[in-house]
CSV table of C-alpha atoms in Angstrom, one decimal:
chain,number,residue,atom,x,y,z
A,1,UNK,CA,-14.5,1.8,3.5
A,2,UNK,CA,-14.5,0.9,-0.1
A,3,UNK,CA,-17.1,2.8,-2.1
A,4,UNK,CA,-16.0,1.8,-5.6
A,5,UNK,CA,-13.2,0.0,-7.4
A,6,UNK,CA,-12.8,0.2,-11.2
A,7,UNK,CA,-10.5,-1.7,-13.6
A,8,UNK,CA,-10.0,-1.3,-17.3
A,9,UNK,CA,-7.9,-3.3,-19.8
A,10,UNK,CA,-6.7,-6.0,-17.4
A,11,UNK,CA,-6.7,-9.7,-18.2
A,12,UNK,CA,-10.2,-10.6,-19.3
A,13,UNK,CA,-11.5,-7.1,-18.7
A,14,UNK,CA,-11.6,-4.8,-21.7
A,15,UNK,CA,-13.9,-1.9,-20.9
A,16,UNK,CA,-14.2,-0.5,-17.4
A,17,UNK,CA,-15.7,-2.8,-14.9
A,18,UNK,CA,-16.8,-1.3,-11.5
A,19,UNK,CA,-17.4,-2.9,-8.2
A,20,UNK,CA,-19.8,-0.4,-6.7
A,21,UNK,CA,-20.5,-0.6,-3.0
A,22,UNK,CA,-23.3,2.0,-3.0
A,23,UNK,CA,-26.7,1.1,-1.7
A,24,UNK,CA,-28.8,1.5,-4.8
A,25,UNK,CA,-32.4,0.6,-3.9
A,26,UNK,CA,-35.3,2.1,-2.0
A,27,UNK,CA,-34.9,2.1,1.7
A,28,UNK,CA,-36.8,-0.7,3.4
A,29,UNK,CA,-39.5,0.0,6.0
A,30,UNK,CA,-38.1,0.1,9.6
A,31,UNK,CA,-34.5,-0.1,8.5
A,32,UNK,CA,-33.3,2.2,11.3
A,33,UNK,CA,-34.7,-0.2,14.0
A,34,UNK,CA,-33.6,-3.4,12.2
A,35,UNK,CA,-30.6,-5.5,13.3
A,36,UNK,CA,-29.7,-5.7,9.7
A,37,UNK,CA,-26.9,-3.4,8.6
A,38,UNK,CA,-28.2,-2.3,5.2
A,39,UNK,CA,-25.5,0.4,4.8
A,40,UNK,CA,-23.2,2.9,6.5
A,41,UNK,CA,-23.8,6.5,5.7
A,42,UNK,CA,-20.8,8.8,5.2
A,43,UNK,CA,-21.2,12.3,3.7
A,44,UNK,CA,-24.4,11.3,1.9
A,45,UNK,CA,-22.9,8.1,0.5
A,46,UNK,CA,-24.7,4.9,1.6
A,47,UNK,CA,-22.0,2.2,1.6
A,48,UNK,CA,-23.0,-1.5,1.8
A,49,UNK,CA,-21.2,-3.9,4.1
A,50,UNK,CA,-21.4,-6.9,1.9
A,51,UNK,CA,-21.3,-7.9,-1.8
A,52,UNK,CA,-21.5,-11.3,-3.3
A,53,UNK,CA,-20.2,-11.8,-6.9
A,54,UNK,CA,-21.6,-14.8,-8.9
A,55,UNK,CA,-20.9,-16.1,-12.4
A,56,UNK,CA,-19.7,-19.0,-14.4
A,57,UNK,CA,-16.2,-20.4,-14.3
A,58,UNK,CA,-13.8,-18.3,-16.4
A,59,UNK,CA,-16.3,-15.4,-16.5
A,60,UNK,CA,-13.7,-13.0,-14.9
A,61,UNK,CA,-14.7,-13.0,-11.2
A,62,UNK,CA,-11.2,-13.8,-10.2
A,63,UNK,CA,-9.7,-11.2,-12.5
A,64,UNK,CA,-11.8,-8.4,-10.9
A,65,UNK,CA,-10.4,-9.4,-7.4
A,66,UNK,CA,-6.9,-9.8,-8.9
A,67,UNK,CA,-7.1,-6.3,-10.2
A,68,UNK,CA,-7.8,-4.9,-6.7
A,69,UNK,CA,-4.9,-7.1,-5.4
A,70,UNK,CA,-2.6,-5.8,-8.1
A,71,UNK,CA,-3.4,-2.2,-7.2
A,72,UNK,CA,-2.7,-2.9,-3.6
A,73,UNK,CA,0.6,-4.7,-4.5
A,74,UNK,CA,1.6,-1.8,-6.7
A,75,UNK,CA,1.3,0.6,-3.8
A,76,UNK,CA,2.7,-1.5,-0.9
A,77,UNK,CA,5.6,-2.9,-3.0
A,78,UNK,CA,6.5,0.6,-4.3
A,79,UNK,CA,6.6,-0.7,-7.9
A,80,UNK,CA,9.2,0.9,-10.1
A,81,UNK,CA,9.2,0.1,-13.8
A,82,UNK,CA,13.0,-0.1,-13.9
A,83,UNK,CA,13.3,-2.4,-10.8
A,84,UNK,CA,10.0,-4.0,-9.9
A,85,UNK,CA,7.7,-4.8,-12.9
A,86,UNK,CA,4.3,-3.2,-13.1
A,87,UNK,CA,1.4,-5.7,-13.0
A,88,UNK,CA,0.7,-5.0,-16.7
A,89,UNK,CA,-1.5,-7.8,-18.2
A,90,UNK,CA,-3.8,-6.1,-20.8
A,91,UNK,CA,-6.8,-7.6,-22.6
A,92,UNK,CA,-5.2,-9.4,-25.5
A,93,UNK,CA,-8.2,-10.2,-27.6
A,94,UNK,CA,-8.6,-6.8,-29.2
A,95,UNK,CA,-6.2,-4.7,-31.3
A,96,UNK,CA,-7.5,-1.6,-29.4
A,97,UNK,CA,-6.3,-2.7,-26.0
A,98,UNK,CA,-3.3,-5.1,-26.2
A,99,UNK,CA,-0.8,-2.2,-26.4
A,100,UNK,CA,-2.9,0.3,-24.4
A,101,UNK,CA,-2.6,1.2,-20.7
A,102,UNK,CA,-4.3,-0.6,-17.8
A,103,UNK,CA,-6.3,1.6,-15.4
A,104,UNK,CA,-7.2,1.1,-11.8
A,105,UNK,CA,-9.4,3.5,-9.9
A,106,UNK,CA,-10.4,3.4,-6.2
A,107,UNK,CA,-13.1,5.5,-4.4
A,108,UNK,CA,-12.7,5.2,-0.7
A,109,UNK,CA,-13.6,6.6,2.7
A,110,UNK,CA,-11.0,7.0,5.5
A,111,UNK,CA,-11.4,9.0,8.7
A,112,UNK,CA,-14.7,10.5,7.6
A,113,UNK,CA,-13.2,11.8,4.3
A,114,UNK,CA,-13.8,10.5,0.8
A,115,UNK,CA,-11.1,10.2,-1.9
A,116,UNK,CA,-10.7,9.2,-5.5
A,117,UNK,CA,-7.4,7.7,-6.6
A,118,UNK,CA,-6.5,6.8,-10.2
A,119,UNK,CA,-3.5,4.9,-11.5
A,120,UNK,CA,-3.0,4.2,-15.2
A,121,UNK,CA,0.2,2.5,-16.6
A,122,UNK,CA,1.8,0.5,-19.4
A,123,UNK,CA,4.6,-2.1,-18.9
A,124,UNK,CA,7.2,0.6,-18.3
A,125,UNK,CA,5.5,3.9,-17.7
A,126,UNK,CA,2.8,5.5,-15.4
A,127,UNK,CA,0.5,7.2,-17.9
A,128,UNK,CA,-1.6,9.0,-15.3
A,129,UNK,CA,-1.8,9.2,-11.5
A,130,UNK,CA,-4.2,11.5,-9.7
A,131,UNK,CA,-5.8,11.9,-6.2
A,132,UNK,CA,-8.9,14.0,-5.4
A,133,UNK,CA,-10.8,14.7,-2.2
A,134,UNK,CA,-14.6,14.8,-2.3
A,135,UNK,CA,-15.9,17.7,-0.4
A,136,UNK,CA,-19.1,17.9,1.7
A,137,UNK,CA,-21.0,19.6,-1.2
A,138,UNK,CA,-20.0,16.8,-3.6
A,139,UNK,CA,-17.4,18.8,-5.5
A,140,UNK,CA,-13.9,17.4,-5.9
A,141,UNK,CA,-10.7,19.1,-4.8
A,142,UNK,CA,-7.6,18.1,-6.7
A,143,UNK,CA,-4.6,17.0,-4.6
A,144,UNK,CA,-2.3,16.0,-7.4
A,145,UNK,CA,-2.4,15.0,-11.1
A,146,UNK,CA,0.9,13.9,-12.5
A,147,UNK,CA,-0.4,13.8,-16.1
A,148,UNK,CA,-0.9,17.6,-16.1
A,149,UNK,CA,1.8,18.3,-13.5
A,150,UNK,CA,-0.7,19.8,-11.0
A,151,UNK,CA,0.2,19.6,-7.3
A,152,UNK,CA,-2.2,21.3,-4.9
A,153,UNK,CA,-1.0,19.8,-1.6
A,154,UNK,CA,-0.9,22.4,1.2
A,155,UNK,CA,2.7,22.1,2.4
A,156,UNK,CA,5.7,24.1,3.7
A,157,UNK,CA,6.8,26.4,0.9
A,158,UNK,CA,10.3,24.9,1.2
A,159,UNK,CA,9.1,21.8,-0.6
A,160,UNK,CA,9.0,22.0,-4.4
A,161,UNK,CA,6.5,19.3,-5.3
A,162,UNK,CA,7.4,19.3,-9.0
A,163,UNK,CA,11.0,18.8,-8.2
A,164,UNK,CA,10.2,15.9,-5.8
A,165,UNK,CA,8.1,14.3,-8.5
A,166,UNK,CA,10.7,14.7,-11.3
A,167,UNK,CA,13.6,13.4,-9.1
A,168,UNK,CA,11.8,10.5,-7.4
A,169,UNK,CA,9.0,9.4,-9.7
A,170,UNK,CA,9.1,10.8,-13.2
A,171,UNK,CA,6.5,8.4,-14.6
A,172,UNK,CA,8.3,5.3,-13.4
A,173,UNK,CA,7.0,5.0,-9.8
A,174,UNK,CA,4.0,6.2,-7.8
A,175,UNK,CA,3.9,9.8,-6.4
A,176,UNK,CA,1.4,8.7,-3.8
A,177,UNK,CA,3.8,6.1,-2.4
A,178,UNK,CA,6.9,8.3,-2.4
A,179,UNK,CA,5.1,11.1,-0.5
A,180,UNK,CA,3.5,8.6,2.0
A,181,UNK,CA,6.7,6.7,2.7
A,182,UNK,CA,9.5,9.2,2.3
A,183,UNK,CA,7.8,12.3,3.6
A,184,UNK,CA,5.9,11.0,6.6
A,185,UNK,CA,3.5,13.6,8.0
A,186,UNK,CA,3.8,15.5,4.8
A,187,UNK,CA,0.0,15.4,4.0
A,188,UNK,CA,-2.9,13.9,6.0
A,189,UNK,CA,-4.8,13.2,2.8
A,190,UNK,CA,-1.9,11.3,1.2
A,191,UNK,CA,-1.3,9.3,4.4
A,192,UNK,CA,-5.0,8.4,4.7
A,193,UNK,CA,-5.3,7.0,1.2
A,194,UNK,CA,-2.0,5.1,1.5
A,195,UNK,CA,-2.9,3.8,4.9
A,196,UNK,CA,-6.3,2.5,3.7
A,197,UNK,CA,-4.8,0.6,0.7
A,198,UNK,CA,-2.0,-0.8,2.7
A,199,UNK,CA,-3.6,-1.6,6.1
A,200,UNK,CA,-7.4,-1.5,5.7
A,201,UNK,CA,-7.8,-3.4,2.5
A,202,UNK,CA,-7.3,-7.2,2.7
A,203,UNK,CA,-7.4,-9.0,-0.7
A,204,UNK,CA,-7.0,-12.8,-0.9
A,205,UNK,CA,-7.1,-15.1,-4.0
A,206,UNK,CA,-8.9,-17.9,-2.1
A,207,UNK,CA,-10.1,-19.2,1.2
A,208,UNK,CA,-6.8,-20.9,2.2
A,209,UNK,CA,-5.2,-19.4,5.3
A,210,UNK,CA,-2.3,-20.6,7.3
A,211,UNK,CA,-3.6,-21.4,10.8
A,212,UNK,CA,-0.8,-19.5,12.6
A,213,UNK,CA,-1.4,-16.5,10.4
A,214,UNK,CA,-5.1,-16.6,11.4
A,215,UNK,CA,-4.2,-16.6,15.1
A,216,UNK,CA,-1.8,-13.7,14.6
A,217,UNK,CA,-4.6,-11.8,12.9
A,218,UNK,CA,-7.1,-12.5,15.6
A,219,UNK,CA,-4.6,-11.5,18.3
A,220,UNK,CA,-4.6,-7.9,17.1
A,221,UNK,CA,-8.1,-7.3,18.3
A,222,UNK,CA,-7.8,-9.5,21.4
A,223,UNK,CA,-5.3,-7.4,23.4
A,224,UNK,CA,-2.5,-9.1,21.5
A,225,UNK,CA,-3.2,-12.2,23.7
A,226,UNK,CA,-2.5,-15.5,22.0
A,227,UNK,CA,-4.8,-17.5,24.2
A,228,UNK,CA,-7.7,-15.1,23.8
A,229,UNK,CA,-7.3,-15.2,20.0
A,230,UNK,CA,-7.4,-19.0,19.9
A,231,UNK,CA,-10.4,-19.0,22.2
A,232,UNK,CA,-12.4,-16.5,20.1
A,233,UNK,CA,-11.8,-18.6,16.9
A,234,UNK,CA,-12.7,-21.8,18.8
A,235,UNK,CA,-16.0,-20.1,20.1
A,236,UNK,CA,-17.0,-19.2,16.6
A,237,UNK,CA,-16.3,-22.7,15.3
A,238,UNK,CA,-18.6,-24.1,18.0
A,239,UNK,CA,-21.3,-21.5,17.2
A,240,UNK,CA,-21.3,-22.7,13.6
A,241,UNK,CA,-22.2,-26.2,14.8
A,242,UNK,CA,-18.7,-27.6,14.4
A,243,UNK,CA,-18.7,-30.5,16.8
A,244,UNK,CA,-15.9,-29.3,19.0
A,245,UNK,CA,-15.7,-28.4,22.7
A,246,UNK,CA,-12.7,-26.2,21.8
A,247,UNK,CA,-9.4,-25.8,20.2
A,248,UNK,CA,-6.1,-25.3,22.0
A,249,UNK,CA,-2.8,-24.2,20.6
A,250,UNK,CA,0.7,-24.4,22.1
A,251,UNK,CA,3.3,-22.0,20.5
A,252,UNK,CA,7.0,-22.5,21.0
A,253,UNK,CA,9.4,-19.7,19.8
A,254,UNK,CA,13.0,-20.0,18.8
A,255,UNK,CA,15.0,-16.9,17.9
A,256,UNK,CA,17.8,-17.4,15.4
A,257,UNK,CA,20.5,-15.2,14.0
A,258,UNK,CA,19.9,-13.9,10.5
A,259,UNK,CA,21.6,-16.3,8.1
A,260,UNK,CA,21.9,-19.1,10.6
A,261,UNK,CA,21.2,-22.6,9.2
A,262,UNK,CA,18.2,-24.4,10.8
A,263,UNK,CA,16.3,-27.6,10.3
A,264,UNK,CA,12.8,-26.5,9.1
A,265,UNK,CA,11.2,-30.0,9.1
A,266,UNK,CA,8.0,-30.2,11.1
A,267,UNK,CA,5.5,-32.9,11.8
A,268,UNK,CA,2.1,-33.0,10.1
A,269,UNK,CA,0.5,-32.0,13.4
A,270,UNK,CA,2.5,-28.8,13.6
A,271,UNK,CA,2.6,-25.5,11.8
A,272,UNK,CA,5.6,-23.3,11.4
A,273,UNK,CA,5.8,-19.6,10.8
A,274,UNK,CA,8.4,-16.9,11.2
A,275,UNK,CA,8.8,-13.1,11.4
A,276,UNK,CA,11.7,-10.8,11.3
A,277,UNK,CA,12.4,-9.6,14.9
A,278,UNK,CA,15.1,-7.1,14.0
A,279,UNK,CA,17.9,-6.7,11.4
A,280,UNK,CA,19.9,-9.5,13.0
A,281,UNK,CA,17.3,-12.0,14.3
A,282,UNK,CA,14.4,-14.1,13.0
A,283,UNK,CA,11.7,-15.4,15.3
A,284,UNK,CA,10.6,-19.0,14.4
A,285,UNK,CA,7.2,-20.0,15.8
A,286,UNK,CA,6.0,-23.7,16.0
A,287,UNK,CA,2.3,-24.1,16.7
A,288,UNK,CA,0.8,-27.4,17.8
A,289,UNK,CA,-3.0,-27.6,17.7
A,290,UNK,CA,-5.3,-29.9,19.7
A,291,UNK,CA,-9.1,-30.1,19.5
A,292,UNK,CA,-11.3,-31.3,22.3
A,293,UNK,CA,-14.4,-33.6,21.9
A,294,UNK,CA,-16.7,-35.2,24.4
A,295,UNK,CA,-16.9,-39.0,24.4
A,296,UNK,CA,-20.1,-41.0,25.2
A,297,UNK,CA,-19.4,-40.7,28.9
A,298,UNK,CA,-19.1,-36.9,28.7
A,299,UNK,CA,-15.3,-37.0,29.2
A,300,UNK,CA,-13.0,-34.8,27.2
A,301,UNK,CA,-11.0,-36.5,24.5
A,302,UNK,CA,-8.1,-34.7,22.7
A,303,UNK,CA,-7.6,-34.9,18.9
A,304,UNK,CA,-4.8,-33.7,16.8
A,305,UNK,CA,-6.5,-30.8,15.1
A,306,UNK,CA,-4.4,-30.8,11.8
A,307,UNK,CA,-4.6,-34.5,11.1
A,308,UNK,CA,-7.8,-35.7,12.7
A,309,UNK,CA,-10.3,-32.9,11.9
A,310,UNK,CA,-12.0,-32.4,8.6
A,311,UNK,CA,-10.5,-30.3,5.9
A,312,UNK,CA,-13.5,-28.0,6.1
A,313,UNK,CA,-13.0,-27.4,9.9
A,314,UNK,CA,-9.4,-26.6,9.4
A,315,UNK,CA,-10.2,-24.3,6.5
A,316,UNK,CA,-12.8,-22.5,8.5
A,317,UNK,CA,-10.4,-22.0,11.5
A,318,UNK,CA,-8.1,-20.0,9.2
A,319,UNK,CA,-10.8,-17.9,7.7
A,320,UNK,CA,-12.3,-17.0,11.0
A,321,UNK,CA,-9.0,-15.6,12.3
A,322,UNK,CA,-9.0,-13.1,9.4
A,323,UNK,CA,-12.7,-12.3,9.8
A,324,UNK,CA,-12.2,-11.5,13.5
A,325,UNK,CA,-9.5,-9.0,12.6
A,326,UNK,CA,-11.5,-7.4,9.8
A,327,UNK,CA,-14.7,-7.0,11.9
A,328,UNK,CA,-12.7,-5.8,14.9
A,329,UNK,CA,-10.9,-3.1,13.0
A,330,UNK,CA,-13.5,-2.1,10.4
A,331,UNK,CA,-11.5,-3.2,7.4
A,332,UNK,CA,-12.4,-4.4,3.9
A,333,UNK,CA,-12.0,-8.1,3.2
A,334,UNK,CA,-12.0,-9.2,-0.5
A,335,UNK,CA,-11.8,-12.9,-1.1
A,336,UNK,CA,-12.2,-15.3,-4.0
A,337,UNK,CA,-13.8,-18.8,-3.6
A,338,UNK,CA,-15.1,-18.1,0.0
A,339,UNK,CA,-17.2,-21.3,-0.1
A,340,UNK,CA,-14.1,-23.6,-0.5
A,341,UNK,CA,-14.7,-26.7,1.6
A,342,UNK,CA,-17.5,-25.0,3.6
A,343,UNK,CA,-21.2,-25.9,3.9
A,344,UNK,CA,-23.5,-23.3,2.4
A,345,UNK,CA,-25.1,-22.5,5.7
A,346,UNK,CA,-21.7,-21.6,7.1
A,347,UNK,CA,-21.1,-19.3,4.2
A,348,UNK,CA,-24.5,-17.7,4.9
A,349,UNK,CA,-23.6,-17.3,8.6
A,350,UNK,CA,-20.4,-15.5,7.6
A,351,UNK,CA,-22.3,-13.2,5.3
A,352,UNK,CA,-24.8,-12.5,8.1
A,353,UNK,CA,-22.0,-11.5,10.5
A,354,UNK,CA,-21.1,-8.5,8.2
A,355,UNK,CA,-24.8,-7.6,7.7
A,356,UNK,CA,-25.6,-7.5,11.5
A,357,UNK,CA,-25.4,-4.2,13.4
A,358,UNK,CA,-24.6,-6.0,16.6
A,359,UNK,CA,-21.5,-7.7,15.2
A,360,UNK,CA,-20.3,-5.3,12.5
A,361,UNK,CA,-19.9,-2.1,14.6
A,362,UNK,CA,-17.0,-0.5,12.8
A,363,UNK,CA,-18.0,-0.5,9.2
A,364,UNK,CA,-16.2,-3.6,8.1
A,365,UNK,CA,-17.0,-4.9,4.6
A,366,UNK,CA,-16.9,-8.3,2.9
A,367,UNK,CA,-16.7,-8.7,-0.9
A,368,UNK,CA,-16.6,-12.3,-2.0
A,369,UNK,CA,-16.8,-14.3,-5.3
A,370,UNK,CA,-18.7,-17.5,-4.8
A,371,UNK,CA,-20.4,-20.4,-6.5
A,372,UNK,CA,-22.6,-21.0,-3.4
A,373,UNK,CA,-26.0,-20.1,-4.8
A,374,UNK,CA,-28.0,-20.9,-1.7
A,375,UNK,CA,-27.2,-17.6,-0.1
A,376,UNK,CA,-28.8,-15.6,-2.9
A,377,UNK,CA,-32.2,-15.4,-1.3
A,378,UNK,CA,-30.8,-14.0,1.9
A,379,UNK,CA,-29.4,-10.9,0.2
A,380,UNK,CA,-30.6,-7.5,-1.1
A,381,UNK,CA,-30.5,-6.5,-4.7
A,382,UNK,CA,-27.6,-4.1,-4.0
A,383,UNK,CA,-25.6,-7.0,-2.6
A,384,UNK,CA,-25.6,-9.3,-5.6
A,385,UNK,CA,-23.4,-8.8,-8.7
A,386,UNK,CA,-23.4,-11.1,-11.7
A,387,UNK,CA,-20.2,-11.5,-13.9
A,388,UNK,CA,-20.4,-12.8,-17.4
A,389,UNK,CA,-18.6,-12.4,-20.7
A,390,UNK,CA,-19.8,-10.5,-23.7
A,391,UNK,CA,-17.6,-10.7,-26.9
A,392,UNK,CA,-15.0,-12.5,-24.8
A,393,UNK,CA,-14.7,-9.6,-22.3
A,394,UNK,CA,-15.8,-9.6,-18.7
A,395,UNK,CA,-18.7,-7.4,-17.7
A,396,UNK,CA,-20.4,-7.0,-14.3
A,397,UNK,CA,-24.1,-6.2,-13.5
A,398,UNK,CA,-26.0,-5.8,-10.3
A,399,UNK,CA,-29.4,-7.5,-9.7
A,400,UNK,CA,-30.6,-3.9,-8.9
A,401,UNK,CA,-30.1,-3.1,-12.6
A,402,UNK,CA,-32.8,-5.5,-13.6
A,403,UNK,CA,-36.4,-4.7,-13.2
A,404,UNK,CA,-37.1,-7.0,-10.3
A,405,UNK,CA,-38.5,-6.7,-6.8
A,406,UNK,CA,-36.3,-7.1,-3.8
A,407,UNK,CA,-38.5,-10.0,-2.6
A,408,UNK,CA,-37.9,-12.0,-5.8
A,409,UNK,CA,-36.6,-15.6,-5.6
A,410,UNK,CA,-33.1,-14.7,-6.8
A,411,UNK,CA,-31.8,-18.3,-6.6
A,412,UNK,CA,-34.6,-19.6,-8.9
A,413,UNK,CA,-34.3,-16.7,-11.3
A,414,UNK,CA,-30.5,-17.0,-11.5
A,415,UNK,CA,-30.7,-20.7,-12.4
A,416,UNK,CA,-33.4,-19.9,-15.0
A,417,UNK,CA,-30.9,-17.7,-16.8
A,418,UNK,CA,-32.8,-14.5,-16.2
A,419,UNK,CA,-29.6,-12.6,-15.0
A,420,UNK,CA,-27.1,-14.4,-17.2
A,421,UNK,CA,-23.8,-15.5,-15.7
A,422,UNK,CA,-24.4,-19.3,-16.2
A,423,UNK,CA,-22.0,-21.7,-17.9
A,424,UNK,CA,-22.9,-22.3,-21.6
A,425,UNK,CA,-22.3,-26.1,-21.7
A,426,UNK,CA,-22.5,-28.6,-24.5
A,427,UNK,CA,-22.9,-32.3,-23.5
A,428,UNK,CA,-21.5,-34.4,-26.2
A,429,UNK,CA,-21.7,-38.2,-25.6
A,430,UNK,CA,-19.2,-38.7,-28.5
A,431,UNK,CA,-16.4,-36.7,-27.0
A,432,UNK,CA,-14.5,-39.8,-25.8
A,433,UNK,CA,-14.7,-41.6,-29.1
A,434,UNK,CA,-11.5,-41.9,-31.2
């Protein structure tokens, strides 16, 4: 689970901005017996399952999510300043920062243990990289710190960690990545942090998922059964009052030799995807979707799902496949513009899924940026963050930082400007004049 993510000197972010997933308010009466999942407790840390980020356009919501995506990409792509450029895009509106380093920090739980990982870099150099393990008494045990050349990993004495670092990293690539990928089994702690960032953290720039990708995601937690995955997505669509009896999908697979020329043209009613089967072969998948409706006589009528259903229905199909995977495996989903093409009640339904003990049984989390304000009054103070700009730089505040009751009408008070984060607009009737 994600406990905290911090970013500094990145795009519109100048000073440190932290996405804190800690439950930071008084415990509600009867919370143990409630179906609402207020938090998951791990080693005295109360970690919330859901966070909604609100704010005006261009306030920096997307840049916060982009920062987390950039950290993940840095790790899984094994960035090397001489071969794969670092995601270095500093805050440019201050002399203090435009040539300074960018810093990402992630505080996470994996396998019942808690870790803090920090990565700081310029365009061509890792300035600092460190990993610490948080012990039961709250103290921190250093695993490594490349800035000070400290390596406290308990390993076979035949390994010289300083030599490994200097030969394979030396400030131009990540020590965490090298140890996790080239020395598999070398350290359980290293592997746990790498595995969380690579496999348990899903970060997306918007709610726009390829339908075949969504089915493949849902398959993972449905016994790798294609039909079960489609049925589960279809069932959720129906539960959300989408006027469907069901959705069917037929997948045909063609295996081609690597380098073979093929015709990739598909019809508007078909989706194509592919995956590498082995070093010599590529598996091409062609999915045809049909939706089922009832006519006025109660008979089933088949529609072409991709051309005859609404854009919102198709969008929701893709999102639900990802959500099924995240809830089924206890992952962290971070997504911008979750409300894209969706009714506000559907957005609230999705939020409720992550906040319900009966559905979210494995500690899954959803962090979303949204302009859908109608969900505000469904949430707790700890679950609402407001992003705004001060002196051209992005800052983030939680509703819990304001002196307000949890029962407050957050929607009304947000629109009144009490929390900030509203667009500062000027209506000029003369703007179209010559």
